[in-house]
Amino acid sequence: MKPIFVQVQCAPGKTYEVADEIYRKEIVSEMYSTSGDYDLLLKIYIEEGQDIGKFINDNIASVPGISRSLTTLTFNAF
């Protein structure tokens, strides 16, 4: 398993609803509220070799209240 970090921008006033919906999907290991352009930062573990874009589209992008495309950040820790 490897971690991916996904930033989500929510429609105005929808941050709590989006966070609740994502949490109920039971795919997030950690979730943080952020400031700036994005409202939530998600830490998700996926299988090695799994298509990140497909995972995001299938599990996160369809959540009502997300107003901006998702940015995926991945990196190798030392």
PDB file of N, CA, C and O in Angstrom:
ATOM      1  N   MET A   1       0.848  -1.181   0.000  1.00  0.00           N
ATOM      2  CA  MET A   1       0.000   0.000   0.000  1.00  0.00           C
ATOM      3  C   MET A   1       0.891   1.239   0.000  1.00  0.00           C
ATOM      4  O   MET A   1       1.933   1.238   0.648  1.00  0.00           O
ATOM      5  N   LYS A   2       0.444   2.251  -0.699  1.00  0.00           N
ATOM      6  CA  LYS A   2       1.185   3.512  -0.682  1.00  0.00           C
ATOM      7  C   LYS A   2       0.215   4.655  -0.426  1.00  0.00           C
ATOM      8  O   LYS A   2      -0.945   4.594  -0.810  1.00  0.00           O
ATOM      9  N   PRO A   3       0.705   5.694   0.247  1.00  0.00           N
ATOM     10  CA  PRO A   3      -0.180   6.824   0.534  1.00  0.00           C
ATOM     11  C   PRO A   3      -0.264   7.775  -0.652  1.00  0.00           C
ATOM     12  O   PRO A   3       0.696   7.968  -1.381  1.00  0.00           O
ATOM     13  N   ILE A   4      -1.436   8.341  -0.854  1.00  0.00           N
ATOM     14  CA  ILE A   4      -1.606   9.473  -1.757  1.00  0.00           C
ATOM     15  C   ILE A   4      -2.282  10.579  -0.958  1.00  0.00           C
ATOM     16  O   ILE A   4      -2.985  10.313   0.016  1.00  0.00           O
ATOM     17  N   PHE A   5      -2.018  11.791  -1.361  1.00  0.00           N
ATOM     18  CA  PHE A   5      -2.600  12.945  -0.693  1.00  0.00           C
ATOM     19  C   PHE A   5      -3.460  13.681  -1.706  1.00  0.00           C
ATOM     20  O   PHE A   5      -3.003  14.003  -2.798  1.00  0.00           O
ATOM     21  N   VAL A   6      -4.697  13.929  -1.360  1.00  0.00           N
ATOM     22  CA  VAL A   6      -5.652  14.538  -2.277  1.00  0.00           C
ATOM     23  C   VAL A   6      -6.189  15.819  -1.646  1.00  0.00           C
ATOM     24  O   VAL A   6      -6.616  15.812  -0.489  1.00  0.00           O
ATOM     25  N   GLN A   7      -6.154  16.902  -2.407  1.00  0.00           N
ATOM     26  CA  GLN A   7      -6.707  18.171  -1.947  1.00  0.00           C
ATOM     27  C   GLN A   7      -8.066  18.371  -2.605  1.00  0.00           C
ATOM     28  O   GLN A   7      -8.219  18.135  -3.800  1.00  0.00           O
ATOM     29  N   VAL A   8      -9.024  18.813  -1.817  1.00  0.00           N
ATOM     30  CA  VAL A   8     -10.392  18.977  -2.297  1.00  0.00           C
ATOM     31  C   VAL A   8     -10.860  20.402  -2.022  1.00  0.00           C
ATOM     32  O   VAL A   8     -10.728  20.886  -0.898  1.00  0.00           O
ATOM     33  N   GLN A   9     -11.404  21.055  -3.035  1.00  0.00           N
ATOM     34  CA  GLN A   9     -12.041  22.359  -2.821  1.00  0.00           C
ATOM     35  C   GLN A   9     -13.548  22.137  -2.844  1.00  0.00           C
ATOM     36  O   GLN A   9     -14.085  21.539  -3.775  1.00  0.00           O
ATOM     37  N   CYS A  10     -14.200  22.636  -1.820  1.00  0.00           N
ATOM     38  CA  CYS A  10     -15.639  22.437  -1.661  1.00  0.00           C
ATOM     39  C   CYS A  10     -16.396  23.697  -2.077  1.00  0.00           C
ATOM     40  O   CYS A  10     -15.869  24.807  -2.016  1.00  0.00           O
ATOM     41  N   ALA A  11     -17.652  23.513  -2.454  1.00  0.00           N
ATOM     42  CA  ALA A  11     -18.531  24.650  -2.726  1.00  0.00           C
ATOM     43  C   ALA A  11     -18.708  25.422  -1.417  1.00  0.00           C
ATOM     44  O   ALA A  11     -18.600  24.850  -0.330  1.00  0.00           O
ATOM     45  N   PRO A  12     -18.971  26.725  -1.504  1.00  0.00           N
ATOM     46  CA  PRO A  12     -19.149  27.517  -0.286  1.00  0.00           C
ATOM     47  C   PRO A  12     -20.186  26.900   0.656  1.00  0.00           C
ATOM     48  O   PRO A  12     -21.277  26.523   0.237  1.00  0.00           O
ATOM     49  N   GLY A  13     -19.799  26.767   1.920  1.00  0.00           N
ATOM     50  CA  GLY A  13     -20.709  26.230   2.928  1.00  0.00           C
ATOM     51  C   GLY A  13     -20.890  24.723   2.897  1.00  0.00           C
ATOM     52  O   GLY A  13     -21.717  24.183   3.633  1.00  0.00           O
ATOM     53  N   LYS A  14     -20.140  24.001   2.074  1.00  0.00           N
ATOM     54  CA  LYS A  14     -20.337  22.553   1.929  1.00  0.00           C
ATOM     55  C   LYS A  14     -19.192  21.708   2.499  1.00  0.00           C
ATOM     56  O   LYS A  14     -19.200  20.492   2.389  1.00  0.00           O
ATOM     57  N   THR A  15     -18.220  22.337   3.152  1.00  0.00           N
ATOM     58  CA  THR A  15     -17.045  21.596   3.625  1.00  0.00           C
ATOM     59  C   THR A  15     -17.429  20.459   4.562  1.00  0.00           C
ATOM     60  O   THR A  15     -16.954  19.334   4.419  1.00  0.00           O
ATOM     61  N   TYR A  16     -18.293  20.715   5.539  1.00  0.00           N
ATOM     62  CA  TYR A  16     -18.663  19.678   6.494  1.00  0.00           C
ATOM     63  C   TYR A  16     -19.430  18.539   5.827  1.00  0.00           C
ATOM     64  O   TYR A  16     -19.219  17.370   6.155  1.00  0.00           O
ATOM     65  N   GLU A  17     -20.308  18.865   4.897  1.00  0.00           N
ATOM     66  CA  GLU A  17     -21.070  17.828   4.196  1.00  0.00           C
ATOM     67  C   GLU A  17     -20.147  16.958   3.346  1.00  0.00           C
ATOM     68  O   GLU A  17     -20.282  15.727   3.318  1.00  0.00           O
ATOM     69  N   VAL A  18     -19.195  17.593   2.646  1.00  0.00           N
ATOM     70  CA  VAL A  18     -18.251  16.844   1.824  1.00  0.00           C
ATOM     71  C   VAL A  18     -17.379  15.954   2.706  1.00  0.00           C
ATOM     72  O   VAL A  18     -17.188  14.776   2.415  1.00  0.00           O
ATOM     73  N   ALA A  19     -16.857  16.510   3.792  1.00  0.00           N
ATOM     74  CA  ALA A  19     -16.014  15.730   4.706  1.00  0.00           C
ATOM     75  C   ALA A  19     -16.779  14.531   5.256  1.00  0.00           C
ATOM     76  O   ALA A  19     -16.233  13.418   5.319  1.00  0.00           O
ATOM     77  N   ASP A  20     -18.021  14.733   5.647  1.00  0.00           N
ATOM     78  CA  ASP A  20     -18.837  13.646   6.185  1.00  0.00           C
ATOM     79  C   ASP A  20     -19.055  12.553   5.149  1.00  0.00           C
ATOM     80  O   ASP A  20     -18.931  11.364   5.449  1.00  0.00           O
ATOM     81  N   GLU A  21     -19.361  12.946   3.928  1.00  0.00           N
ATOM     82  CA  GLU A  21     -19.601  11.966   2.863  1.00  0.00           C
ATOM     83  C   GLU A  21     -18.331  11.165   2.561  1.00  0.00           C
ATOM     84  O   GLU A  21     -18.382   9.944   2.409  1.00  0.00           O
ATOM     85  N   ILE A  22     -17.197  11.835   2.481  1.00  0.00           N
ATOM     86  CA  ILE A  22     -15.933  11.137   2.220  1.00  0.00           C
ATOM     87  C   ILE A  22     -15.606  10.198   3.379  1.00  0.00           C
ATOM     88  O   ILE A  22     -15.194   9.060   3.176  1.00  0.00           O
ATOM     89  N   TYR A  23     -15.803  10.665   4.603  1.00  0.00           N
ATOM     90  CA  TYR A  23     -15.533   9.843   5.785  1.00  0.00           C
ATOM     91  C   TYR A  23     -16.392   8.568   5.784  1.00  0.00           C
ATOM     92  O   TYR A  23     -15.904   7.482   6.101  1.00  0.00           O
ATOM     93  N   ARG A  24     -17.639   8.698   5.390  1.00  0.00           N
ATOM     94  CA  ARG A  24     -18.549   7.536   5.369  1.00  0.00           C
ATOM     95  C   ARG A  24     -18.135   6.489   4.349  1.00  0.00           C
ATOM     96  O   ARG A  24     -18.509   5.326   4.481  1.00  0.00           O
ATOM     97  N   LYS A  25     -17.375   6.883   3.335  1.00  0.00           N
ATOM     98  CA  LYS A  25     -16.919   5.918   2.334  1.00  0.00           C
ATOM     99  C   LYS A  25     -15.828   4.996   2.884  1.00  0.00           C
ATOM    100  O   LYS A  25     -15.488   4.003   2.253  1.00  0.00           O
ATOM    101  N   GLU A  26     -15.264   5.343   4.037  1.00  0.00           N
ATOM    102  CA  GLU A  26     -14.251   4.532   4.711  1.00  0.00           C
ATOM    103  C   GLU A  26     -13.026   4.266   3.843  1.00  0.00           C
ATOM    104  O   GLU A  26     -12.479   3.162   3.838  1.00  0.00           O
ATOM    105  N   ILE A  27     -12.563   5.284   3.114  1.00  0.00           N
ATOM    106  CA  ILE A  27     -11.370   5.139   2.286  1.00  0.00           C
ATOM    107  C   ILE A  27     -10.236   6.047   2.756  1.00  0.00           C
ATOM    108  O   ILE A  27      -9.123   5.933   2.280  1.00  0.00           O
ATOM    109  N   VAL A  28     -10.515   6.932   3.706  1.00  0.00           N
ATOM    110  CA  VAL A  28      -9.536   7.927   4.132  1.00  0.00           C
ATOM    111  C   VAL A  28      -8.912   7.497   5.451  1.00  0.00           C
ATOM    112  O   VAL A  28      -9.613   7.155   6.397  1.00  0.00           O
ATOM    113  N   SER A  29      -7.571   7.540   5.509  1.00  0.00           N
ATOM    114  CA  SER A  29      -6.917   7.220   6.778  1.00  0.00           C
ATOM    115  C   SER A  29      -6.762   8.465   7.644  1.00  0.00           C
ATOM    116  O   SER A  29      -6.795   8.376   8.868  1.00  0.00           O
ATOM    117  N   GLU A  30      -6.594   9.630   7.013  1.00  0.00           N
ATOM    118  CA  GLU A  30      -6.503  10.894   7.739  1.00  0.00           C
ATOM    119  C   GLU A  30      -7.158  11.985   6.900  1.00  0.00           C
ATOM    120  O   GLU A  30      -7.089  11.963   5.675  1.00  0.00           O
ATOM    121  N   MET A  31      -7.792  12.953   7.570  1.00  0.00           N
ATOM    122  CA  MET A  31      -8.445  14.071   6.887  1.00  0.00           C
ATOM    123  C   MET A  31      -8.157  15.342   7.674  1.00  0.00           C
ATOM    124  O   MET A  31      -8.298  15.361   8.890  1.00  0.00           O
ATOM    125  N   TYR A  32      -7.746  16.377   6.946  1.00  0.00           N
ATOM    126  CA  TYR A  32      -7.407  17.646   7.588  1.00  0.00           C
ATOM    127  C   TYR A  32      -8.157  18.784   6.923  1.00  0.00           C
ATOM    128  O   TYR A  32      -8.339  18.790   5.704  1.00  0.00           O
ATOM    129  N   SER A  33      -8.559  19.741   7.703  1.00  0.00           N
ATOM    130  CA  SER A  33      -9.123  20.979   7.185  1.00  0.00           C
ATOM    131  C   SER A  33      -7.950  21.918   6.897  1.00  0.00           C
ATOM    132  O   SER A  33      -7.010  21.998   7.681  1.00  0.00           O
ATOM    133  N   THR A  34      -7.993  22.607   5.769  1.00  0.00           N
ATOM    134  CA  THR A  34      -6.888  23.471   5.372  1.00  0.00           C
ATOM    135  C   THR A  34      -7.397  24.869   5.069  1.00  0.00           C
ATOM    136  O   THR A  34      -8.598  25.103   4.968  1.00  0.00           O
ATOM    137  N   SER A  35      -6.463  25.783   4.904  1.00  0.00           N
ATOM    138  CA  SER A  35      -6.831  27.138   4.474  1.00  0.00           C
ATOM    139  C   SER A  35      -6.227  27.364   3.089  1.00  0.00           C
ATOM    140  O   SER A  35      -5.380  26.606   2.638  1.00  0.00           O
ATOM    141  N   GLY A  36      -6.655  28.396   2.427  1.00  0.00           N
ATOM    142  CA  GLY A  36      -6.163  28.660   1.084  1.00  0.00           C
ATOM    143  C   GLY A  36      -7.178  28.213   0.049  1.00  0.00           C
ATOM    144  O   GLY A  36      -8.381  28.212   0.291  1.00  0.00           O
ATOM    145  N   ASP A  37      -6.676  27.783  -1.108  1.00  0.00           N
ATOM    146  CA  ASP A  37      -7.557  27.408  -2.214  1.00  0.00           C
ATOM    147  C   ASP A  37      -8.334  26.118  -1.968  1.00  0.00           C
ATOM    148  O   ASP A  37      -9.402  25.917  -2.524  1.00  0.00           O
ATOM    149  N   TYR A  38      -7.793  25.229  -1.175  1.00  0.00           N
ATOM    150  CA  TYR A  38      -8.445  23.948  -0.939  1.00  0.00           C
ATOM    151  C   TYR A  38      -8.932  23.857   0.500  1.00  0.00           C
ATOM    152  O   TYR A  38      -8.334  24.418   1.404  1.00  0.00           O
ATOM    153  N   ASP A  39     -10.021  23.118   0.708  1.00  0.00           N
ATOM    154  CA  ASP A  39     -10.654  23.033   2.019  1.00  0.00           C
ATOM    155  C   ASP A  39     -10.253  21.800   2.813  1.00  0.00           C
ATOM    156  O   ASP A  39     -10.240  21.831   4.034  1.00  0.00           O
ATOM    157  N   LEU A  40      -9.963  20.708   2.120  1.00  0.00           N
ATOM    158  CA  LEU A  40      -9.654  19.447   2.795  1.00  0.00           C
ATOM    159  C   LEU A  40      -8.406  18.814   2.202  1.00  0.00           C
ATOM    160  O   LEU A  40      -8.179  18.882   0.993  1.00  0.00           O
ATOM    161  N   LEU A  41      -7.624  18.189   3.047  1.00  0.00           N
ATOM    162  CA  LEU A  41      -6.482  17.385   2.612  1.00  0.00           C
ATOM    163  C   LEU A  41      -6.736  15.975   3.111  1.00  0.00           C
ATOM    164  O   LEU A  41      -6.967  15.757   4.307  1.00  0.00           O
ATOM    165  N   LEU A  42      -6.716  15.016   2.196  1.00  0.00           N
ATOM    166  CA  LEU A  42      -7.021  13.625   2.517  1.00  0.00           C
ATOM    167  C   LEU A  42      -5.775  12.773   2.349  1.00  0.00           C
ATOM    168  O   LEU A  42      -5.044  12.935   1.372  1.00  0.00           O
ATOM    169  N   LYS A  43      -5.542  11.874   3.279  1.00  0.00           N
ATOM    170  CA  LYS A  43      -4.488  10.887   3.133  1.00  0.00           C
ATOM    171  C   LYS A  43      -5.169   9.546   2.935  1.00  0.00           C
ATOM    172  O   LYS A  43      -5.948   9.102   3.783  1.00  0.00           O
ATOM    173  N   ILE A  44      -4.878   8.932   1.802  1.00  0.00           N
ATOM    174  CA  ILE A  44      -5.533   7.691   1.411  1.00  0.00           C
ATOM    175  C   ILE A  44      -4.468   6.682   1.016  1.00  0.00           C
ATOM    176  O   ILE A  44      -3.498   7.033   0.345  1.00  0.00           O
ATOM    177  N   TYR A  45      -4.640   5.442   1.416  1.00  0.00           N
ATOM    178  CA  TYR A  45      -3.721   4.378   1.006  1.00  0.00           C
ATOM    179  C   TYR A  45      -4.356   3.590  -0.132  1.00  0.00           C
ATOM    180  O   TYR A  45      -5.522   3.204  -0.054  1.00  0.00           O
ATOM    181  N   ILE A  46      -3.565   3.385  -1.191  1.00  0.00           N
ATOM    182  CA  ILE A  46      -4.033   2.584  -2.319  1.00  0.00           C
ATOM    183  C   ILE A  46      -3.017   1.476  -2.584  1.00  0.00           C
ATOM    184  O   ILE A  46      -1.873   1.540  -2.136  1.00  0.00           O
ATOM    185  N   GLU A  47      -3.439   0.481  -3.323  1.00  0.00           N
ATOM    186  CA  GLU A  47      -2.567  -0.635  -3.681  1.00  0.00           C
ATOM    187  C   GLU A  47      -1.488  -0.161  -4.649  1.00  0.00           C
ATOM    188  O   GLU A  47      -1.736   0.705  -5.495  1.00  0.00           O
ATOM    189  N   GLU A  48      -0.295  -0.737  -4.535  1.00  0.00           N
ATOM    190  CA  GLU A  48       0.775  -0.452  -5.492  1.00  0.00           C
ATOM    191  C   GLU A  48       0.266  -0.807  -6.888  1.00  0.00           C
ATOM    192  O   GLU A  48      -0.367  -1.842  -7.086  1.00  0.00           O
ATOM    193  N   GLY A  49       0.510   0.058  -7.839  1.00  0.00           N
ATOM    194  CA  GLY A  49       0.092  -0.193  -9.212  1.00  0.00           C
ATOM    195  C   GLY A  49      -1.339   0.201  -9.530  1.00  0.00           C
ATOM    196  O   GLY A  49      -1.743   0.182 -10.686  1.00  0.00           O
ATOM    197  N   GLN A  50      -2.116   0.546  -8.523  1.00  0.00           N
ATOM    198  CA  GLN A  50      -3.503   0.962  -8.752  1.00  0.00           C
ATOM    199  C   GLN A  50      -3.510   2.319  -9.435  1.00  0.00           C
ATOM    200  O   GLN A  50      -2.701   3.186  -9.125  1.00  0.00           O
ATOM    201  N   ASP A  51      -4.392   2.519 -10.379  1.00  0.00           N
ATOM    202  CA  ASP A  51      -4.498   3.779 -11.106  1.00  0.00           C
ATOM    203  C   ASP A  51      -5.063   4.861 -10.193  1.00  0.00           C
ATOM    204  O   ASP A  51      -6.218   4.780  -9.768  1.00  0.00           O
ATOM    205  N   ILE A  52      -4.245   5.871  -9.891  1.00  0.00           N
ATOM    206  CA  ILE A  52      -4.639   6.924  -8.959  1.00  0.00           C
ATOM    207  C   ILE A  52      -5.829   7.719  -9.490  1.00  0.00           C
ATOM    208  O   ILE A  52      -6.789   7.980  -8.774  1.00  0.00           O
ATOM    209  N   GLY A  53      -5.777   8.100 -10.761  1.00  0.00           N
ATOM    210  CA  GLY A  53      -6.862   8.886 -11.352  1.00  0.00           C
ATOM    211  C   GLY A  53      -8.189   8.157 -11.309  1.00  0.00           C
ATOM    212  O   GLY A  53      -9.219   8.743 -10.973  1.00  0.00           O
ATOM    213  N   LYS A  54      -8.172   6.873 -11.648  1.00  0.00           N
ATOM    214  CA  LYS A  54      -9.405   6.089 -11.613  1.00  0.00           C
ATOM    215  C   LYS A  54      -9.930   5.976 -10.184  1.00  0.00           C
ATOM    216  O   LYS A  54     -11.129   6.110  -9.944  1.00  0.00           O
ATOM    217  N   PHE A  55      -9.033   5.759  -9.227  1.00  0.00           N
ATOM    218  CA  PHE A  55      -9.448   5.662  -7.831  1.00  0.00           C
ATOM    219  C   PHE A  55     -10.131   6.948  -7.375  1.00  0.00           C
ATOM    220  O   PHE A  55     -11.186   6.917  -6.748  1.00  0.00           O
ATOM    221  N   ILE A  56      -9.526   8.083  -7.708  1.00  0.00           N
ATOM    222  CA  ILE A  56     -10.103   9.372  -7.320  1.00  0.00           C
ATOM    223  C   ILE A  56     -11.444   9.591  -7.998  1.00  0.00           C
ATOM    224  O   ILE A  56     -12.418   9.992  -7.360  1.00  0.00           O
ATOM    225  N   ASN A  57     -11.528   9.323  -9.295  1.00  0.00           N
ATOM    226  CA  ASN A  57     -12.797   9.498 -10.007  1.00  0.00           C
ATOM    227  C   ASN A  57     -13.889   8.591  -9.460  1.00  0.00           C
ATOM    228  O   ASN A  57     -15.034   9.007  -9.306  1.00  0.00           O
ATOM    229  N   ASP A  58     -13.540   7.360  -9.147  1.00  0.00           N
ATOM    230  CA  ASP A  58     -14.535   6.392  -8.675  1.00  0.00           C
ATOM    231  C   ASP A  58     -14.981   6.649  -7.237  1.00  0.00           C
ATOM    232  O   ASP A  58     -16.115   6.347  -6.878  1.00  0.00           O
ATOM    233  N   ASN A  59     -14.099   7.193  -6.399  1.00  0.00           N
ATOM    234  CA  ASN A  59     -14.387   7.264  -4.969  1.00  0.00           C
ATOM    235  C   ASN A  59     -14.571   8.664  -4.387  1.00  0.00           C
ATOM    236  O   ASN A  59     -15.185   8.802  -3.340  1.00  0.00           O
ATOM    237  N   ILE A  60     -14.020   9.685  -5.034  1.00  0.00           N
ATOM    238  CA  ILE A  60     -14.048  11.018  -4.438  1.00  0.00           C
ATOM    239  C   ILE A  60     -14.710  12.055  -5.332  1.00  0.00           C
ATOM    240  O   ILE A  60     -15.527  12.845  -4.869  1.00  0.00           O
ATOM    241  N   ALA A  61     -14.370  12.066  -6.605  1.00  0.00           N
ATOM    242  CA  ALA A  61     -14.824  13.140  -7.504  1.00  0.00           C
ATOM    243  C   ALA A  61     -16.339  13.255  -7.609  1.00  0.00           C
ATOM    244  O   ALA A  61     -16.863  14.333  -7.876  1.00  0.00           O
ATOM    245  N   SER A  62     -17.050  12.171  -7.358  1.00  0.00           N
ATOM    246  CA  SER A  62     -18.513  12.189  -7.488  1.00  0.00           C
ATOM    247  C   SER A  62     -19.229  12.678  -6.237  1.00  0.00           C
ATOM    248  O   SER A  62     -20.453  12.780  -6.230  1.00  0.00           O
ATOM    249  N   VAL A  63     -18.486  13.009  -5.195  1.00  0.00           N
ATOM    250  CA  VAL A  63     -19.114  13.469  -3.955  1.00  0.00           C
ATOM    251  C   VAL A  63     -19.767  14.837  -4.185  1.00  0.00           C
ATOM    252  O   VAL A  63     -19.106  15.758  -4.660  1.00  0.00           O
ATOM    253  N   PRO A  64     -21.051  14.986  -3.883  1.00  0.00           N
ATOM    254  CA  PRO A  64     -21.714  16.275  -4.060  1.00  0.00           C
ATOM    255  C   PRO A  64     -21.069  17.351  -3.190  1.00  0.00           C
ATOM    256  O   PRO A  64     -20.694  17.094  -2.045  1.00  0.00           O
ATOM    257  N   GLY A  65     -20.899  18.540  -3.749  1.00  0.00           N
ATOM    258  CA  GLY A  65     -20.347  19.659  -3.000  1.00  0.00           C
ATOM    259  C   GLY A  65     -18.898  19.961  -3.325  1.00  0.00           C
ATOM    260  O   GLY A  65     -18.360  20.967  -2.884  1.00  0.00           O
ATOM    261  N   ILE A  66     -18.245  19.094  -4.102  1.00  0.00           N
ATOM    262  CA  ILE A  66     -16.880  19.385  -4.542  1.00  0.00           C
ATOM    263  C   ILE A  66     -16.976  20.310  -5.748  1.00  0.00           C
ATOM    264  O   ILE A  66     -17.649  20.011  -6.719  1.00  0.00           O
ATOM    265  N   SER A  67     -16.314  21.467  -5.660  1.00  0.00           N
ATOM    266  CA  SER A  67     -16.470  22.460  -6.721  1.00  0.00           C
ATOM    267  C   SER A  67     -15.260  22.600  -7.633  1.00  0.00           C
ATOM    268  O   SER A  67     -15.323  23.315  -8.615  1.00  0.00           O
ATOM    269  N   ARG A  68     -14.177  21.947  -7.311  1.00  0.00           N
ATOM    270  CA  ARG A  68     -12.976  22.106  -8.127  1.00  0.00           C
ATOM    271  C   ARG A  68     -12.304  20.763  -8.293  1.00  0.00           C
ATOM    272  O   ARG A  68     -12.366  19.911  -7.407  1.00  0.00           O
ATOM    273  N   SER A  69     -11.653  20.599  -9.428  1.00  0.00           N
ATOM    274  CA  SER A  69     -10.970  19.340  -9.685  1.00  0.00           C
ATOM    275  C   SER A  69      -9.955  19.063  -8.583  1.00  0.00           C
ATOM    276  O   SER A  69      -9.482  19.970  -7.908  1.00  0.00           O
ATOM    277  N   LEU A  70      -9.630  17.814  -8.430  1.00  0.00           N
ATOM    278  CA  LEU A  70      -8.769  17.368  -7.335  1.00  0.00           C
ATOM    279  C   LEU A  70      -7.311  17.412  -7.752  1.00  0.00           C
ATOM    280  O   LEU A  70      -6.974  17.123  -8.891  1.00  0.00           O
ATOM    281  N   THR A  71      -6.461  17.722  -6.825  1.00  0.00           N
ATOM    282  CA  THR A  71      -5.029  17.703  -7.044  1.00  0.00           C
ATOM    283  C   THR A  71      -4.462  16.537  -6.253  1.00  0.00           C
ATOM    284  O   THR A  71      -4.736  16.408  -5.066  1.00  0.00           O
ATOM    285  N   THR A  72      -3.687  15.695  -6.896  1.00  0.00           N
ATOM    286  CA  THR A  72      -3.108  14.546  -6.224  1.00  0.00           C
ATOM    287  C   THR A  72      -1.632  14.793  -5.993  1.00  0.00           C
ATOM    288  O   THR A  72      -0.915  15.156  -6.913  1.00  0.00           O
ATOM    289  N   LEU A  73      -1.188  14.587  -4.780  1.00  0.00           N
ATOM    290  CA  LEU A  73       0.218  14.728  -4.438  1.00  0.00           C
ATOM    291  C   LEU A  73       0.736  13.380  -3.985  1.00  0.00           C
ATOM    292  O   LEU A  73       0.148  12.735  -3.133  1.00  0.00           O
ATOM    293  N   THR A  74       1.822  12.908  -4.569  1.00  0.00           N
ATOM    294  CA  THR A  74       2.445  11.668  -4.122  1.00  0.00           C
ATOM    295  C   THR A  74       3.933  11.909  -3.972  1.00  0.00           C
ATOM    296  O   THR A  74       4.506  12.739  -4.673  1.00  0.00           O
ATOM    297  N   PHE A  75       4.545  11.205  -3.065  1.00  0.00           N
ATOM    298  CA  PHE A  75       5.990  11.314  -2.904  1.00  0.00           C
ATOM    299  C   PHE A  75       6.520  10.098  -2.175  1.00  0.00           C
ATOM    300  O   PHE A  75       5.766   9.366  -1.533  1.00  0.00           O
ATOM    301  N   ASN A  76       7.816   9.868  -2.301  1.00  0.00           N
ATOM    302  CA  ASN A  76       8.460   8.783  -1.584  1.00  0.00           C
ATOM    303  C   ASN A  76       9.122   9.348  -0.343  1.00  0.00           C
ATOM    304  O   ASN A  76       9.876  10.309  -0.421  1.00  0.00           O
ATOM    305  N   ALA A  77       8.851   8.746   0.772  1.00  0.00           N
ATOM    306  CA  ALA A  77       9.515   9.142   2.006  1.00  0.00           C
ATOM    307  C   ALA A  77      10.874   8.456   2.058  1.00  0.00           C
ATOM    308  O   ALA A  77      11.074   7.409   1.476  1.00  0.00           O
ATOM    309  N   PHE A  78      11.796   9.054   2.765  1.00  0.00           N
ATOM    310  CA  PHE A  78      13.128   8.446   2.870  1.00  0.00           C
ATOM    311  C   PHE A  78      13.233   7.532   4.068  1.00  0.00           C
ATOM    312  O   PHE A  78      12.421   7.470   4.929  1.00  0.00           O
TER     313      PHE A  78
END
